[in-house]
Amino acid sequence: MPLRKPPIPRLLLNNVSCMRNAQQILRHVNVSLHDGGALVLTGTNGSGKTTFLRMLAGFSRPSAGEILWNGHDITQSGIFHQYKLQLNWLSLKDAVKEKFTVLDNVQWFEVLEGKQGRSLPALEFMGLGRLANEKARMLSMGQRKRLQLARLLAIDRPIWLLDEPSVALDDEGVKLLEYIIAEHRKKGGIVIVATHLTIDIEDAMILRLPPRFPRRMTLVDMLDRSDI
Ligand SMILES: Nc1ncnc2c1ncn2[C@@H]1O[C@H](COP(=O)(O)OP(=O)(O)OP(=O)(O)O)[C@@H](O)[C@H]1O
């Protein structure tokens, strides 16, 4: 019986390194993700988690190695054009337009995507249905994060790049986040999360980025030392 070739990973980081301002941030990273896969990036402040996500989003290029999507290098312009349409990006900068209504803040992205009818159900799911017609400046930090998550649902692209998605969410918000991640993966979506906080993501690959600088004494260390 002929042996079947294993499928090509949907996303493959092959020995990827990344420099910023002439400094090496990421070194020889190897990751392979198939449909339904999840990767959690952890590490100290400044270890390169956001840099990693930005590189996957195509905002910066690897200084060495390659990022392959369906076996093709994402930095090739023809490929990048297709690849970027696969991405949903959630960052700490929430791009919420304060003068727009909550609904418009989601719908605007949905319309750009050529879709309609998903924004209000997405907001309702995230617990913001009653605020849909309020101006976005009324929202608390946690509600703004819920709005960002509603955008993910309304736009619904296969690869989610999430930078600290649980920051400012209450317990129920974190449960909703975990739920939508699990559902997205069931449909074959890929989720890559950079986080300091615990998010329950079943069978996720964990990549702990090493600290970039030699550790110096922190206030917490000093408090622990009786001789100081
Ligand atoms: N625009 C930039 N230009 C040059 N260096 C940068 C830039 N942005 C970040 N860096 C540097 O890259 C390193 C990694 O930063 P990054 O934001 O990826 O870390 P992080 O792991 O996401 O940190 P945090 O946990 O604080 O969010 C840091 O040392 C930072 O100073």
XYZ file of C-alpha atoms and ligand atoms in Angstrom:
259
model
C 0.000 0.000 0.000
C 1.491 3.387 -0.922
C 2.339 5.557 2.057
C 0.239 8.715 2.253
C 2.247 11.913 2.628
C 1.507 13.826 5.842
C -0.455 17.029 5.076
C 1.518 20.258 4.745
C 1.071 22.368 7.900
C -1.243 25.313 7.325
C 1.385 27.508 8.983
C 5.039 26.668 9.383
C 7.745 28.768 10.996
C 11.003 27.342 9.817
C 14.017 28.420 11.877
C 12.700 31.982 12.114
C 14.707 34.791 13.681
C 13.736 38.430 13.966
C 15.727 41.615 14.524
C 14.404 45.009 15.615
C 16.588 48.100 15.753
C 19.634 45.906 15.133
C 18.764 43.746 18.148
C 17.983 40.052 17.936
C 14.482 39.555 19.385
C 13.552 36.036 18.236
C 16.041 33.247 17.577
C 15.531 30.053 15.548
C 11.821 29.557 16.212
C 10.268 26.406 14.758
C 6.499 25.948 14.929
C 4.077 23.996 12.808
C 0.310 24.466 12.965
C -2.439 22.490 11.255
C -6.127 23.398 10.978
C -7.701 23.510 14.428
C -4.314 24.105 16.064
C -3.533 26.529 18.846
C -0.301 28.113 20.005
C 0.120 30.032 23.253
C 3.090 32.400 23.512
C 4.275 33.230 26.992
C 7.364 34.966 28.341
C 8.499 37.935 30.360
C 7.886 41.561 29.345
C 9.959 42.346 26.282
C 10.629 38.692 25.401
C 9.153 39.129 21.927
C 5.539 37.893 22.038
C 4.086 40.901 20.220
C 7.029 40.877 17.812
C 6.194 37.241 17.041
C 2.550 38.094 16.320
C 3.486 41.162 14.243
C 5.787 39.031 12.137
C 3.008 36.508 11.540
C 0.722 39.398 10.595
C 3.299 40.523 8.038
C 4.070 43.863 9.752
C 7.732 42.862 9.951
C 9.838 40.305 8.111
C 11.937 37.530 9.585
C 15.634 38.371 9.475
C 16.328 34.674 8.880
C 14.234 31.588 8.214
C 10.825 31.560 6.599
C 7.122 31.613 7.424
C 5.180 29.315 5.134
C 1.424 29.357 4.622
C 0.224 26.269 2.737
C 3.899 25.748 1.904
C 4.392 29.246 0.417
C 6.561 32.015 1.808
C 4.234 34.753 3.137
C 6.742 37.488 2.307
C 6.225 36.944 -1.446
C 3.853 39.704 -2.502
C 1.370 37.498 -4.421
C 1.161 35.087 -1.500
C 0.950 37.826 1.131
C -2.071 39.314 -0.613
C -3.945 36.019 -0.146
C -2.490 35.239 3.271
C -3.468 38.538 4.917
C -7.108 37.836 4.059
C -6.885 34.805 6.359
C -5.950 36.878 9.413
C -7.908 38.339 12.264
C -5.709 40.523 14.451
C -6.609 41.562 18.003
C -4.124 43.888 19.653
C -3.895 46.108 22.708
C -4.604 49.062 20.421
C -8.292 48.412 19.984
C -9.049 50.732 17.038
C -12.367 51.654 18.659
C -13.771 54.868 17.167
C -15.208 56.664 20.173
C -17.693 58.779 18.207
C -19.170 55.783 16.388
C -21.802 53.616 17.990
C -20.790 50.250 19.382
C -22.592 48.551 16.489
C -20.918 50.737 13.847
C -17.544 49.876 15.350
C -18.149 46.230 14.456
C -20.241 46.708 11.340
C -17.634 48.922 9.721
C -15.172 46.007 9.721
C -17.868 43.586 8.581
C -18.820 45.780 5.618
C -15.168 46.084 4.579
C -15.160 42.294 4.581
C -18.178 42.241 2.241
C -20.338 40.565 4.870
C -23.511 41.617 6.633
C -25.860 40.594 9.431
C -23.258 39.203 11.818
C -22.364 42.267 13.879
C -25.413 42.527 16.122
C -25.544 38.785 16.955
C -21.804 38.931 17.684
C -22.293 41.876 20.050
C -25.227 40.128 21.710
C -23.128 37.016 22.166
C -20.420 39.079 23.813
C -22.979 40.650 26.167
C -23.035 44.078 24.491
C -26.411 43.852 22.732
C -28.047 46.473 24.957
C -25.198 48.903 24.278
C -25.236 48.462 20.489
C -26.607 51.939 19.794
C -24.579 53.765 22.440
C -21.479 55.742 21.513
C -18.350 53.640 21.998
C -16.844 56.254 24.329
C -19.335 54.964 26.948
C -17.600 51.590 27.107
C -15.408 50.376 29.960
C -12.061 48.721 29.197
C -13.524 45.235 29.510
C -16.450 46.181 27.280
C -14.028 47.517 24.653
C -12.258 44.162 24.732
C -15.615 42.418 24.296
C -16.254 44.682 21.293
C -12.932 43.551 19.786
C -13.960 39.933 20.305
C -17.304 40.644 18.614
C -15.300 41.848 15.593
C -13.491 38.511 15.457
C -16.837 36.753 15.331
C -18.367 39.117 12.771
C -15.397 39.002 10.401
C -14.686 35.323 10.964
C -11.348 34.710 9.292
C -9.469 31.420 9.787
C -6.255 32.537 11.530
C -6.653 34.484 14.769
C -3.656 36.406 16.123
C -4.574 37.546 19.626
C -2.335 39.796 21.716
C -3.353 39.661 25.393
C -7.014 38.958 24.547
C -8.092 38.428 28.158
C -6.690 41.652 29.607
C -9.521 43.655 31.268
C -12.065 40.849 30.865
C -14.026 39.650 33.886
C -14.430 35.921 34.632
C -17.463 35.602 32.393
C -15.614 37.439 29.599
C -12.686 35.021 29.870
C -15.110 32.070 29.683
C -16.647 33.581 26.525
C -13.185 34.073 25.057
C -12.276 30.438 25.800
C -15.561 29.310 24.277
C -15.177 31.243 21.016
C -11.589 30.029 20.661
C -12.721 26.412 21.122
C -15.581 26.836 18.623
C -13.286 28.514 16.086
C -10.853 25.603 16.336
C -13.666 23.062 15.905
C -14.360 24.698 12.531
C -10.691 24.249 11.585
C -9.546 27.742 12.598
C -6.065 28.384 13.974
C -5.511 30.481 17.091
C -2.237 32.047 18.217
C -2.385 33.832 21.556
C 0.218 35.928 23.367
C -0.675 36.157 27.028
C 0.519 36.628 30.576
C -2.763 35.398 32.011
C -4.131 31.892 32.163
C -6.489 31.094 29.318
C -7.840 27.569 29.089
C -7.099 26.380 25.551
C -7.279 22.617 25.127
C -4.187 20.880 23.711
C -2.521 24.165 22.855
C 1.159 24.150 22.020
C 2.979 26.379 24.506
C 5.987 28.394 23.383
C 7.769 30.144 26.219
C 10.054 32.815 24.801
C 13.286 33.233 26.761
C 13.908 36.551 28.530
C 15.984 38.868 26.346
C 18.089 40.495 29.027
C 20.065 38.993 31.917
C 17.821 39.129 34.930
C 18.520 42.007 37.297
C 17.236 42.297 40.825
C 13.643 43.456 40.970
C 11.754 45.045 43.830
C 10.170 41.658 44.574
C 13.635 40.032 44.871
C 14.778 42.831 47.197
C 11.755 42.400 49.424
C 12.596 38.669 49.636
C 16.172 39.348 50.804
C 16.620 39.853 54.496
C 20.169 41.303 54.149
C 19.044 44.443 52.303
N 9.091 49.441 17.330
C 10.131 48.871 17.918
N 11.377 49.151 17.526
C 12.434 48.563 18.119
N 12.350 47.678 19.109
C 11.127 47.355 19.529
C 9.950 47.922 18.964
N 8.873 47.389 19.598
C 9.366 46.548 20.518
N 10.697 46.524 20.471
C 11.598 45.738 21.329
O 11.399 44.372 21.044
C 11.460 43.626 22.253
C 10.264 42.702 22.297
O 9.097 43.499 22.433
P 7.656 42.848 22.396
O 6.675 43.962 22.420
O 7.608 41.877 21.277
O 7.655 42.036 23.773
P 6.454 41.307 24.519
O 6.952 39.934 24.888
O 5.214 41.387 23.724
O 6.363 42.209 25.823
P 5.138 42.522 26.831
O 4.934 41.298 27.666
O 5.693 43.654 27.632
O 3.944 42.918 26.009
C 11.519 44.625 23.409
O 12.824 44.624 23.926
C 11.206 45.936 22.790
O 11.974 46.973 23.354
